[in-house]
Coordinates of C-alpha atoms in Angstrom, one line a residue:
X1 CA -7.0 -164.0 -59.7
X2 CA -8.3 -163.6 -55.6
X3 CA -11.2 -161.2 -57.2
X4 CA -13.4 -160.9 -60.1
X5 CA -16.0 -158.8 -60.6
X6 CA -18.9 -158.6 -58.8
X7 CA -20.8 -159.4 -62.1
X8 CA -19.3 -162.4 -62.2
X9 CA -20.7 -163.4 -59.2
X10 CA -23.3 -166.6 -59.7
X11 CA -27.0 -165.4 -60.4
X12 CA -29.5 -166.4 -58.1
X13 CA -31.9 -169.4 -59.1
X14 CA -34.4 -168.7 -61.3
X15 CA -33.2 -165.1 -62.5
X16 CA -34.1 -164.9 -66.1
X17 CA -31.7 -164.4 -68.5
X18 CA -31.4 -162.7 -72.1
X19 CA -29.1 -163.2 -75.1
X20 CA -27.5 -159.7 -74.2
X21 CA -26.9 -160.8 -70.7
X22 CA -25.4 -163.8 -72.0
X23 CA -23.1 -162.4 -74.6
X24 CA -22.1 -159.7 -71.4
X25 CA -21.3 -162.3 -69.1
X26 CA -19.4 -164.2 -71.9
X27 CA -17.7 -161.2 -72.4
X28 CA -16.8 -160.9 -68.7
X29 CA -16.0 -165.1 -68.1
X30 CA -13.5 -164.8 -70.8
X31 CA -11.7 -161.6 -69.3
X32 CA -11.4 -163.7 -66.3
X33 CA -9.9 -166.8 -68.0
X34 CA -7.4 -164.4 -69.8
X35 CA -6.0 -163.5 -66.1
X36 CA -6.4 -167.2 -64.7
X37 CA -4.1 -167.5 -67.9
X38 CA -1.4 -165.1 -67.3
X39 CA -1.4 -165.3 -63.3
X40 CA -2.6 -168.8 -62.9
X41 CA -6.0 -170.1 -61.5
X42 CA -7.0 -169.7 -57.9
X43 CA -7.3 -173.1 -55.9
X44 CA -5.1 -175.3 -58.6
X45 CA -1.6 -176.4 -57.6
X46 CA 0.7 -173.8 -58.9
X47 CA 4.7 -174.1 -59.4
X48 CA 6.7 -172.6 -56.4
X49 CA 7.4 -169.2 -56.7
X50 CA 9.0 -166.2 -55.0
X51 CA 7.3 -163.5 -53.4
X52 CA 7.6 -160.2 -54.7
X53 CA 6.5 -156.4 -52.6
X54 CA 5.2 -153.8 -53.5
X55 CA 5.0 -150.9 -50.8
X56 CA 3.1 -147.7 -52.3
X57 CA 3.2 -144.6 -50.0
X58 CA 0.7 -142.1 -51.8
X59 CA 1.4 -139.2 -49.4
X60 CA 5.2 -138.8 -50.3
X61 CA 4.9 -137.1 -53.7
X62 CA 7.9 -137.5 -56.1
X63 CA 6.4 -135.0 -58.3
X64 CA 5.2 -134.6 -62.0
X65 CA 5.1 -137.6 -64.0
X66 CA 7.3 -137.1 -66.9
X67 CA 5.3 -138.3 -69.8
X68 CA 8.4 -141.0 -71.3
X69 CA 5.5 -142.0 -74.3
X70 CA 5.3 -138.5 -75.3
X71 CA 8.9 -138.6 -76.6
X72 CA 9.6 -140.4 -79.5
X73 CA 11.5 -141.2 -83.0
X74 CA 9.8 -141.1 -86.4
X75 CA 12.5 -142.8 -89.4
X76 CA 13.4 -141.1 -92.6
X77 CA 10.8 -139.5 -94.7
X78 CA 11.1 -142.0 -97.2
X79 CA 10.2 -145.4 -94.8
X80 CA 6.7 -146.2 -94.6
X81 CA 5.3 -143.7 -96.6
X82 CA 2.0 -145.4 -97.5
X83 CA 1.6 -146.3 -93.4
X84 CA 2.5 -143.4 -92.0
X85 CA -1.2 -140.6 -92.0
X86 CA -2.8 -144.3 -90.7
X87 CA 0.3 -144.6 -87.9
X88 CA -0.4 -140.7 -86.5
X89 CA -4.2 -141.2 -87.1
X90 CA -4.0 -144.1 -84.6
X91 CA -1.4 -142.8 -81.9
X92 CA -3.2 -139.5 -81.6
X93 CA -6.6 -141.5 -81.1
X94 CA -5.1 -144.2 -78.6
X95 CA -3.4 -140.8 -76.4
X96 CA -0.1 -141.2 -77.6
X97 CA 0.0 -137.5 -79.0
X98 CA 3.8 -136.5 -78.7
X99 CA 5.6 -133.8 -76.5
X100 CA 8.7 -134.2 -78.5
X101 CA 9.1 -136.0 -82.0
X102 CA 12.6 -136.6 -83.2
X103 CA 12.8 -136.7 -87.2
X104 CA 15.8 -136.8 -90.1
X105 CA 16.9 -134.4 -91.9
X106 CA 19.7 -135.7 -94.3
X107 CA 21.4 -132.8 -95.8
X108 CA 22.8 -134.8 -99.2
X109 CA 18.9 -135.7 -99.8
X110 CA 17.8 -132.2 -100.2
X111 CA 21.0 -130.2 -101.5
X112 CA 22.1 -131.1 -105.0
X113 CA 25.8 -130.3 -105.1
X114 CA 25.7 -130.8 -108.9
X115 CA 23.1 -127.7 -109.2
X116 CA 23.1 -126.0 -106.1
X117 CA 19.6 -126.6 -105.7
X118 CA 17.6 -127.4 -102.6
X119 CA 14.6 -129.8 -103.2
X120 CA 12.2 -130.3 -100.7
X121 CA 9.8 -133.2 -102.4
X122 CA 8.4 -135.5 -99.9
X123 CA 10.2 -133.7 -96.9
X124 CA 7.8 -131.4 -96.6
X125 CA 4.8 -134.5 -96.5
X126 CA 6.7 -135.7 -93.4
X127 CA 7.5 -133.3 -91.4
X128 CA 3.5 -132.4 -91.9
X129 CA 2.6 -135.8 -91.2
X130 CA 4.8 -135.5 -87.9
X131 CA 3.7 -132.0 -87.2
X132 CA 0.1 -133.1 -86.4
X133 CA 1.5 -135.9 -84.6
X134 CA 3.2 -133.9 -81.7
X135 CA 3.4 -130.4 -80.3
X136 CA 7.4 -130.0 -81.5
X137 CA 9.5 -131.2 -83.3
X138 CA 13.8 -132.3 -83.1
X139 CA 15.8 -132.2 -86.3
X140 CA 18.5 -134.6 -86.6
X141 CA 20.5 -132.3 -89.0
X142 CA 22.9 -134.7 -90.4
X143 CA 25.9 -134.3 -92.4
X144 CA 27.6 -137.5 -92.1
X145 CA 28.1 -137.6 -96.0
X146 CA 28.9 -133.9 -95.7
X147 CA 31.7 -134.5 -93.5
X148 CA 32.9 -138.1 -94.1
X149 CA 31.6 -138.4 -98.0
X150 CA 32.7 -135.5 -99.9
X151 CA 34.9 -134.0 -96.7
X152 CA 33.6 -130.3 -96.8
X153 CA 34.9 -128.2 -93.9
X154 CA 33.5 -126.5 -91.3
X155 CA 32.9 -123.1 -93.5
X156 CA 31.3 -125.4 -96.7
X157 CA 28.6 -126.6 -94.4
X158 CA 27.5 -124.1 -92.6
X159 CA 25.5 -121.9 -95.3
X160 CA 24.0 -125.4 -96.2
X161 CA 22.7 -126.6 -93.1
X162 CA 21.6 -122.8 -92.5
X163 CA 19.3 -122.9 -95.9
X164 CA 17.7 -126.1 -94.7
X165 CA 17.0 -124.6 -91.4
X166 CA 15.8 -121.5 -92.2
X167 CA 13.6 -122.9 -95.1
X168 CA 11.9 -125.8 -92.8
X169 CA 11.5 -123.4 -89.6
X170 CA 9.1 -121.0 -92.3
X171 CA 7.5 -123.8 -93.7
X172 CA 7.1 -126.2 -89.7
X173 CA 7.2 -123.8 -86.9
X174 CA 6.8 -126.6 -84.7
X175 CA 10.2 -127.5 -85.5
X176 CA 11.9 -126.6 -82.0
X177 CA 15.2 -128.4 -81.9
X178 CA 18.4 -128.9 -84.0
X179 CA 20.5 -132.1 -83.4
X180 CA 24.0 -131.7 -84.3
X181 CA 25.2 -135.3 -86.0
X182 CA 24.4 -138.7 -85.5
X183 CA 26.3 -140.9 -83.6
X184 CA 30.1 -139.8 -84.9
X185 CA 31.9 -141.8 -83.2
X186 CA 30.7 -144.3 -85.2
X187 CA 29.7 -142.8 -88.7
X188 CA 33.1 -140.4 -88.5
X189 CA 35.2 -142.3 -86.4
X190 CA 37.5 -143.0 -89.8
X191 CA 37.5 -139.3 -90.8
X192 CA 37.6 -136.8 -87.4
X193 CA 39.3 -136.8 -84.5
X194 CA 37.1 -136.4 -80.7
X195 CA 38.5 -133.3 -80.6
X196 CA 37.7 -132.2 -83.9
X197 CA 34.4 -132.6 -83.8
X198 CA 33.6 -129.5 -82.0
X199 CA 34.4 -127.4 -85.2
X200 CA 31.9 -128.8 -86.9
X201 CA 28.9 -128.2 -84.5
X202 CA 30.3 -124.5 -84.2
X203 CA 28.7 -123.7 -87.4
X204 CA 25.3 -125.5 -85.9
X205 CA 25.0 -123.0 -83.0
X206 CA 25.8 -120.2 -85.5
X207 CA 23.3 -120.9 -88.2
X208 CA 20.5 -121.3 -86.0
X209 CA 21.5 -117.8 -84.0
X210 CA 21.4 -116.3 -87.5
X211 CA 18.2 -118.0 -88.2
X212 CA 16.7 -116.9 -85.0
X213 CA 17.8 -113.1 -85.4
X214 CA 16.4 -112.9 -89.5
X215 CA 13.2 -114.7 -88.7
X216 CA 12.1 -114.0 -85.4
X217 CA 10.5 -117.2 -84.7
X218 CA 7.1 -117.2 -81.9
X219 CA 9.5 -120.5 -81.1
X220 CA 12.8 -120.0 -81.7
X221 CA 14.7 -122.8 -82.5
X222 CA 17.1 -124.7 -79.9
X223 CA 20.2 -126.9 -81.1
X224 CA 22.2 -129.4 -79.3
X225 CA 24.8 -132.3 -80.0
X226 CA 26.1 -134.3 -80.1
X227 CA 24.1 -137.6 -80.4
X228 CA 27.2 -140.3 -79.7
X229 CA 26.4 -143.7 -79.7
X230 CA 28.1 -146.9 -78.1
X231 CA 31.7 -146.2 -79.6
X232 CA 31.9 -142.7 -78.0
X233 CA 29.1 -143.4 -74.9
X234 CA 30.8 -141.1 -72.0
X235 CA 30.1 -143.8 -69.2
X236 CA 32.3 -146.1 -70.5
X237 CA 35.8 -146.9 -67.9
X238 CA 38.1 -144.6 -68.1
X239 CA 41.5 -145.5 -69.4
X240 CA 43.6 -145.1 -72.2
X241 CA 40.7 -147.4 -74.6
X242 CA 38.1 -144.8 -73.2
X243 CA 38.3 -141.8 -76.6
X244 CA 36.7 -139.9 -74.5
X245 CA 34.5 -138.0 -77.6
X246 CA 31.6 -136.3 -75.2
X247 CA 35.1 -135.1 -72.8
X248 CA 36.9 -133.7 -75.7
X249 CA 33.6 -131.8 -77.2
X250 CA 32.3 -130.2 -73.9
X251 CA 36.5 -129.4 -73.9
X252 CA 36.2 -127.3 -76.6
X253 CA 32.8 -125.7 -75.9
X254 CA 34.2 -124.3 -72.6
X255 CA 37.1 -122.7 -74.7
X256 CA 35.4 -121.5 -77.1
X257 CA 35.2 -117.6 -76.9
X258 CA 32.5 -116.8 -78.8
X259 CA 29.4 -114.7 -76.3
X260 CA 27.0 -116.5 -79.0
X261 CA 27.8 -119.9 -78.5
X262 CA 25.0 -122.0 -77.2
X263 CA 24.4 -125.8 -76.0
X264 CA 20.7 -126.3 -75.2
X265 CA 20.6 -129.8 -74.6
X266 CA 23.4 -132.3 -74.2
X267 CA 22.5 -135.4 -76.7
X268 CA 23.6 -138.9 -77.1
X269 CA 22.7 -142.5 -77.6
X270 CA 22.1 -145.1 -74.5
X271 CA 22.4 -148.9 -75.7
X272 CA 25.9 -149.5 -74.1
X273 CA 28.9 -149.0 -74.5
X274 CA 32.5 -150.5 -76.1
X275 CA 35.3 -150.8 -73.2
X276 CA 37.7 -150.4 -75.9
X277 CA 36.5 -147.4 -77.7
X278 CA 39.5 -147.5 -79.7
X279 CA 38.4 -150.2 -82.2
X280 CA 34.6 -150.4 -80.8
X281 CA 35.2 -153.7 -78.6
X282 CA 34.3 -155.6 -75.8
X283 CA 30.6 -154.4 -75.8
X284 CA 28.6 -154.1 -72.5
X285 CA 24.7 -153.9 -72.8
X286 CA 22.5 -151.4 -70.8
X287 CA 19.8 -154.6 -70.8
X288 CA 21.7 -156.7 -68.5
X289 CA 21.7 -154.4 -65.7
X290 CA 19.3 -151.3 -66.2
X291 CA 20.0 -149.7 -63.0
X292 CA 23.3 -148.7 -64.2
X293 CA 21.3 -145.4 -66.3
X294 CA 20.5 -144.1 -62.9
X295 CA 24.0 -143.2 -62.4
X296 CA 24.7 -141.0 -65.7
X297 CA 23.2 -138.1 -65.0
X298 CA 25.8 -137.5 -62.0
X299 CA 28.6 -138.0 -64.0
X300 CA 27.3 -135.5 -66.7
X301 CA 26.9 -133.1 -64.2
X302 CA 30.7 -133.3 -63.0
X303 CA 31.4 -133.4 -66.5
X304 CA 30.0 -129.9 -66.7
X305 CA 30.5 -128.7 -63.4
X306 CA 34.6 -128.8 -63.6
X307 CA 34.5 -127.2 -66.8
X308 CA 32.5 -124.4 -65.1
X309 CA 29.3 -125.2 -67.5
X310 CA 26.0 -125.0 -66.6
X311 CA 24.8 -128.3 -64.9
X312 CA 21.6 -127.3 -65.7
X313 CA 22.1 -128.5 -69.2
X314 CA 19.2 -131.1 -69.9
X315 CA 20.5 -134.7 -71.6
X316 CA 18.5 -135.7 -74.4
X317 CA 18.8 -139.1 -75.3
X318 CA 17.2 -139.2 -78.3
X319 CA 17.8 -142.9 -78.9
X320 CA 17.9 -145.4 -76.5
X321 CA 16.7 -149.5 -76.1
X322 CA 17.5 -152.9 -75.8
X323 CA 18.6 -154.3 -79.2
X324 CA 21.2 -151.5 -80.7
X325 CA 21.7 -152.6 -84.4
X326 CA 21.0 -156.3 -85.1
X327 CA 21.5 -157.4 -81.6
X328 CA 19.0 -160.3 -79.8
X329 CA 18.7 -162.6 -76.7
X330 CA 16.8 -165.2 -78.8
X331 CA 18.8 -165.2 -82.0
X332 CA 16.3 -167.8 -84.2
X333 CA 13.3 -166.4 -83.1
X334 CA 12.9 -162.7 -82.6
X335 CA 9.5 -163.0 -81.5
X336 CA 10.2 -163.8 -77.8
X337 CA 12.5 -160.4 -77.5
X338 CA 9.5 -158.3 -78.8
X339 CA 8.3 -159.1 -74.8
X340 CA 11.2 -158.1 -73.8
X341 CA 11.9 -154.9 -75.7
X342 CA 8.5 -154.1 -73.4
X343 CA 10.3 -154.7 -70.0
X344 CA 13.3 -153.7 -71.0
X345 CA 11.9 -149.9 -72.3
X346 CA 9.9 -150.0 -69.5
X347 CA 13.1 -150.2 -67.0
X348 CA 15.1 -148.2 -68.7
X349 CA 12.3 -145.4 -68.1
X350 CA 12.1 -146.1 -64.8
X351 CA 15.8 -145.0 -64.0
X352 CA 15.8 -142.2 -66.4
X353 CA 12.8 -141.2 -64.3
X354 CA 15.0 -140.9 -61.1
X355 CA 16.5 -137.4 -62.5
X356 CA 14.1 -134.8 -64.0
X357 CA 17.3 -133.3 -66.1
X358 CA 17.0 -136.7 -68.2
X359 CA 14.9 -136.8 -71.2
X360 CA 14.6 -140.0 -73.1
X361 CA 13.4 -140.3 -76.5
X362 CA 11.6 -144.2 -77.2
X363 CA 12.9 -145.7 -80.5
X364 CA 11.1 -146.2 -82.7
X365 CA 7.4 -146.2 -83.8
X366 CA 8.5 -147.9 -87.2
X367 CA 12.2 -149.2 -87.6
X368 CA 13.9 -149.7 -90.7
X369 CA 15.4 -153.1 -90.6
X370 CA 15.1 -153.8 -86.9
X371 CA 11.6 -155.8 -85.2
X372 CA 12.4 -155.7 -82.0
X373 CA 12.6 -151.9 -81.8
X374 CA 9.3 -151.9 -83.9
X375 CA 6.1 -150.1 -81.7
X376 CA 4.3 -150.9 -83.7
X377 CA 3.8 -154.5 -85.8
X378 CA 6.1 -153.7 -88.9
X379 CA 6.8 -157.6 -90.0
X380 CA 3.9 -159.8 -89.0
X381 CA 5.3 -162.8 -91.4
X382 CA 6.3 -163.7 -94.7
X383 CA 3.8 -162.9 -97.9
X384 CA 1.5 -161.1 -94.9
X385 CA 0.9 -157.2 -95.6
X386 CA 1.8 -154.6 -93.4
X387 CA -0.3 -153.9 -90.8
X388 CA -1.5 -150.7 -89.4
X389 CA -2.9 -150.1 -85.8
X390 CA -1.3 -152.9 -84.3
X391 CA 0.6 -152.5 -81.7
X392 CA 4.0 -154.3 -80.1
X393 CA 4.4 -155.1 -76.5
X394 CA 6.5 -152.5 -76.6
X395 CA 4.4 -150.5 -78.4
X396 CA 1.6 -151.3 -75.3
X397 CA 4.3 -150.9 -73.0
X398 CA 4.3 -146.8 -73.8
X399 CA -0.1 -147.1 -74.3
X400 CA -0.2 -148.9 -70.4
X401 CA 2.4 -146.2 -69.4
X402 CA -0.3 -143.0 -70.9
X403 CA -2.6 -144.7 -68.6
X404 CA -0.8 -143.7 -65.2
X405 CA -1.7 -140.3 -63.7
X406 CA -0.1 -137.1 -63.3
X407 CA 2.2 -137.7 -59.9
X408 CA 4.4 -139.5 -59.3
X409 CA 4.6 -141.1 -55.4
X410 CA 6.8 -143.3 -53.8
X411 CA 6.4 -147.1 -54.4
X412 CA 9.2 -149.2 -52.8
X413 CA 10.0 -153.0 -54.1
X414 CA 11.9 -155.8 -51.8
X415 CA 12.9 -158.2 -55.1
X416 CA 14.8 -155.5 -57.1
X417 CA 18.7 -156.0 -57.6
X418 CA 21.2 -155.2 -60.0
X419 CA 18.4 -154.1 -62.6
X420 CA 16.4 -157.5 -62.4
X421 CA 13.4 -158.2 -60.9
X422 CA 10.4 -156.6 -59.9
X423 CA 9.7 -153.0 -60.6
X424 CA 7.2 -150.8 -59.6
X425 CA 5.7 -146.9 -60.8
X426 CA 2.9 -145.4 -58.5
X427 CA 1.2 -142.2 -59.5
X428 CA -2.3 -140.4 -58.3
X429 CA -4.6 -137.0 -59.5
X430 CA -7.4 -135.8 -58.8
X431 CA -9.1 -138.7 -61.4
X432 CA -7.8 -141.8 -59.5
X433 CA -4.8 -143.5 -59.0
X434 CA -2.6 -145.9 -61.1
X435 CA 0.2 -148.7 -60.3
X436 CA 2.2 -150.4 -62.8
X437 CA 4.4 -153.3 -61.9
X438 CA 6.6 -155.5 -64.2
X439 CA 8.5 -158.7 -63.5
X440 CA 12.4 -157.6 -65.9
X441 CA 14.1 -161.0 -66.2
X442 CA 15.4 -160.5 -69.5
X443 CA 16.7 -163.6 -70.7
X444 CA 15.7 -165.5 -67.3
X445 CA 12.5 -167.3 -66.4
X446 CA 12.0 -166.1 -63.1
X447 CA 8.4 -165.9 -61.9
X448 CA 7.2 -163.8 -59.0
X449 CA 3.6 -163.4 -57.1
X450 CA 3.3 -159.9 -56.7
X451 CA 1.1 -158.1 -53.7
X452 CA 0.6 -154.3 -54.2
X453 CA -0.1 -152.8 -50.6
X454 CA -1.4 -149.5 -50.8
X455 CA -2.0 -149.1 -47.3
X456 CA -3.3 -145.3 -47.2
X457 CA -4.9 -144.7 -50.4
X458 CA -5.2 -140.9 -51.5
X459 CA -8.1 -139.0 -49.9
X460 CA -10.2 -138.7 -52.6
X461 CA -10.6 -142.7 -52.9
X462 CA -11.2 -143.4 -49.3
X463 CA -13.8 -145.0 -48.1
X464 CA -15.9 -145.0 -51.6
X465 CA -16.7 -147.4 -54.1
X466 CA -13.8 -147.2 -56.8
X467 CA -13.8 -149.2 -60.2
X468 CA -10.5 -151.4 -60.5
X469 CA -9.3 -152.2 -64.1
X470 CA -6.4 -154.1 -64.6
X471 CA -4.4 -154.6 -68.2
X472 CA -1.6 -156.6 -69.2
X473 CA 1.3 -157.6 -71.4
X474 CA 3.3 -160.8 -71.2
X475 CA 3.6 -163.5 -73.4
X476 CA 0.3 -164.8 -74.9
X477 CA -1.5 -161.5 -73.6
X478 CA -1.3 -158.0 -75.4
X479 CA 1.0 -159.9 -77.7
X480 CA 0.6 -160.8 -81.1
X481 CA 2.6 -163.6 -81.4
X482 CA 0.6 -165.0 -78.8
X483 CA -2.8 -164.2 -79.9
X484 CA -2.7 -162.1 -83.3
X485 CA -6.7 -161.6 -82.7
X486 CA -5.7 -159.3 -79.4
X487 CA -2.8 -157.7 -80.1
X488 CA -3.4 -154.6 -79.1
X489 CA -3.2 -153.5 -75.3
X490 CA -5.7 -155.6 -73.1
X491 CA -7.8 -154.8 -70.1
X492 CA -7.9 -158.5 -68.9
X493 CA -10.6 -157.8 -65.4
X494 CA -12.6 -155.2 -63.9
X495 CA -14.2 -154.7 -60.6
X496 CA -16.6 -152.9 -58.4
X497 CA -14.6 -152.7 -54.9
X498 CA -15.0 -150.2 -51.6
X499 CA -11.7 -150.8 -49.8
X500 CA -11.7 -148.6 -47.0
X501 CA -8.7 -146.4 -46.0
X502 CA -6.2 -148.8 -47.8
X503 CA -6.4 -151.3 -51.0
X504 CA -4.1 -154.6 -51.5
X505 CA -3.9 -156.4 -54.9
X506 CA -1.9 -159.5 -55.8
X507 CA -1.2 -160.4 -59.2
X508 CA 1.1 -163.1 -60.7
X509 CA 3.7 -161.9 -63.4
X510 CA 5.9 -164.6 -65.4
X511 CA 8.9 -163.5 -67.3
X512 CA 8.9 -160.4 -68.2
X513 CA 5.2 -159.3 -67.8
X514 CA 3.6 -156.0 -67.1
X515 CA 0.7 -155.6 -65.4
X516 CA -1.1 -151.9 -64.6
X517 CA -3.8 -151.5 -61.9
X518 CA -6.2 -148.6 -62.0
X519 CA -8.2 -146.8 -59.6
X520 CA -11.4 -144.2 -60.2
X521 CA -14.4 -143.4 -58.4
X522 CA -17.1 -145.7 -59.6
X523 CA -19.9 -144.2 -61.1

């Protein structure tokens, strides 16, 4: 690094020193090596590398800062049951309390058809559990078996998904949002038509109307659909391989006659997509070019606008990543793509950011099968135990994210194309400002020296001593395959500085790396 902190400066001659000054200035000499590390020591001959820009314009506000790590996916109630009161302990203390919480709800698990009886053991745990964890909560209400297992209609589901509802709203009243289904075109695909699905959510908008008028809810609940994944993704080409299932279900909503019928939220799934939809072929990745999300919104919108909707209608997409079932770019050694998850969730975010009618959902704190969608460390080798508080790169990735302030401004990058390269998110409040910059090569090594020019910082940091922290995450820092000891997110330097009317910082990010600067009065 060009700067480290002024405490790091040499002592004059003669000054004496104590065994707290010495373990202090250890403290500090070994921050610093940790950034020599990642961004390469000043003065020594370092490989040739590209230049990267970042242009930060604090006076053109791009408004709010939707809070992306405030969205989120819990797994079923039965996964990590002994982890889970230590998993919300530690989110809510490191500031990852949730907006939004997305949980399951399996119909079959509750509802004995043999009995008629609904059982509610360890559901209700859960949905506690995730209750203190965020301020609402989004039921995926799913009848996959319902439907595809024992092949009840329409009519036969409706008074049991309307039971479950009713019973869990009185019991969680954070409970805001019903999901209709879980990726169909996938789990269904073998026993409905596209255009038969709508039938079924029907009975999804009418049970929670019902619900809504007999409890009168301080919330009341929401419900939406209809959560397609990659066999059924609406932004695949159009053509006669294209099953068009999101086409087809917003068809049949427009039809439908009923005054009551509702569609809160649009929902599906954004890993990629099949070309051929028609046997779920010829799969295209989000991760090898993430600028292609900034484009979906517009086509949902004249989705809805020539059926006369309301384009006004938010999409949810309540799942969303790199790796969709068992996929990898480093196939022997998962470790490598846990980095990577990082960037990629990171630029994924970043495009969903461009319209505020997108909502995306990170998946997943815990998965069930999955590491590389793991936020936090779920498999940390064979015969070791589970650990708790321990995060992933990507679960820093969402920590280093909380740390950005509440608006958003304009921050411009010359070595971004085609979803690769260096990204950039500025924001400011009245507490400081905050930059985050990450290098997305995916499976590439690119490096790139990065210079930050904030050329007119915000008024209130003008002119006055501000104190500079910088954390990071790449491959041996904030990374527990690269140092198991430090896992957890890292503040690798911190400074004293009084720049004047504008601030530059250059920092060197290999592969993948993420690197946050932040700015606040010093005291």
């Amino acid at each position: 690094m060009k700067k480290i902190a002024n405490a790091d400066r040499a002592r004059p001659e003669g000054r004496r020193t104590n065994s707290a000054t010495l373990k202090s200035t250890a403290i500090r000499v070994l921050s610093a090596l940790l950034v020599c590390a990642a961004a390469g020591t000043p003065g020594a001959a370092q490989p040739a590398q590209p230049n990267a820009v970042i242009s930060v314009d604090f006076d053109k506000s791009r408004g709010p800062l939707l809070r992306t790590e405030r969205y989120n996916n819990l797994t079923r109630a039965h996964r990590w049951v002994e982890q889970r009161d230590a998993d919300v302990d530690f989110y809510n203390e490191q500031g990852l309390h949730g907006k939004i919480y997305r949980v399951w709800v399996i119909v079959e698990d509750i509802h004995d058809p043999q009995t008629g009886r609904y059982n509610y053991e360890g559901m209700d745990d859960y949905l506690t559990d995730v209750s203190r964890l965020s301020d609402e909560l989004l039921v995926v209400l799913d009848t996959r078996a319902s439907i595809g297992k024992l092949r009840r209609t329409p009519a036969e589901i409706k008074p049991l998904i309307k039971t479950i509802m009713r019973d869990l709203k009185q019991r969680h009243p954070q409970i805001k949002y019903i999901e209709a289904f879980n990726e169909p075109d996938h789990n269904l695909r073998d026993v409905i038509r596209p255009e038969q699905l709508y039938d079924y959510y029907s009975v999804y908008y009418q049970a929670v109307n019902e619900v809504n008028r007999e409890l009168k809810p301080k919330v009341p609940l929401l419900v939406g659909g209809p959560a397609t994944g990659s066999c059924g993704s609406p932004w695949a080409p159009l053509g006669p391989n294209n099953m068009q299932w999101i086409p087809k279900f917003l068809d049949a909503y427009a039809a439908d006659p009923d005054p009551g019928k509702r569609l809160d939220f649009l929902s599906y799934h954004a890993y990629g997509y099949f070309k051929n939809q028609a046997n779920c072929s010829e799969y295209t990745p989000i991760r090898a070019d993430p600028s292609q999300l900034a484009g979906q919104r517009a086509r949902t919108e004249e989705e809805l606008r020539k059926r006369g909707l309301d384009v006004n209608i938010p999409s949810f997409i309540t799942e969303t990543g790199g790796y969709p079932g068992p996929s990898y770019d480093n196939k022997q050694d998962p470790h490598p793509d846990y980095l990577r998850q990082a960037a990629i969730m990171a630029s994924y975010m970043y495009w969903y950011l461009e319209n505020p009618r997108d909502v995306p959902f990170n998946w997943v704190l815990r998965h069930a099968m999955e590491e590389r969608k793991d936020q936090l460390l779920t498999r940390a080798g064979e015969g070791k135990p589970i650990p708790t508080r321990t995060f992933t790169p990507y679960g820093n990735q969402m920590l280093m994210f909380s740390k950005l302030k509440d608006e958003r401004v304009a921050a411009q990058s010359n070595a971004l194309a085609n979803g690769k390269g260096v990204y950039a998110i500025a924001t400011k409040d009245k507490t400081g400002a905050a930059v985050v910059v990450w290098n997305y090569q995916q499976a590439a090594a690119e490096p790139y020296r990065v210079t930050i020019n904030m050329d007119q910082l915000p008024a209130n940091l003008r002119n006055k001593r501000l104190r500079q922290r910088m954390f990071r995450i790449d491959d041996k820092v904030s990374n527990y395959w690269g140092d198991p000891a430090h896992a957890n997110l890292q503040q690798v330097s911190e400074s004293v500085i009084k720049p004047g009317n504008g601030h530059s910082v250059t920092v060197d990010l290999t592969a993948n790396a993420l690197q946050l600067v932040v700015l606040e009065p010093a005291r």
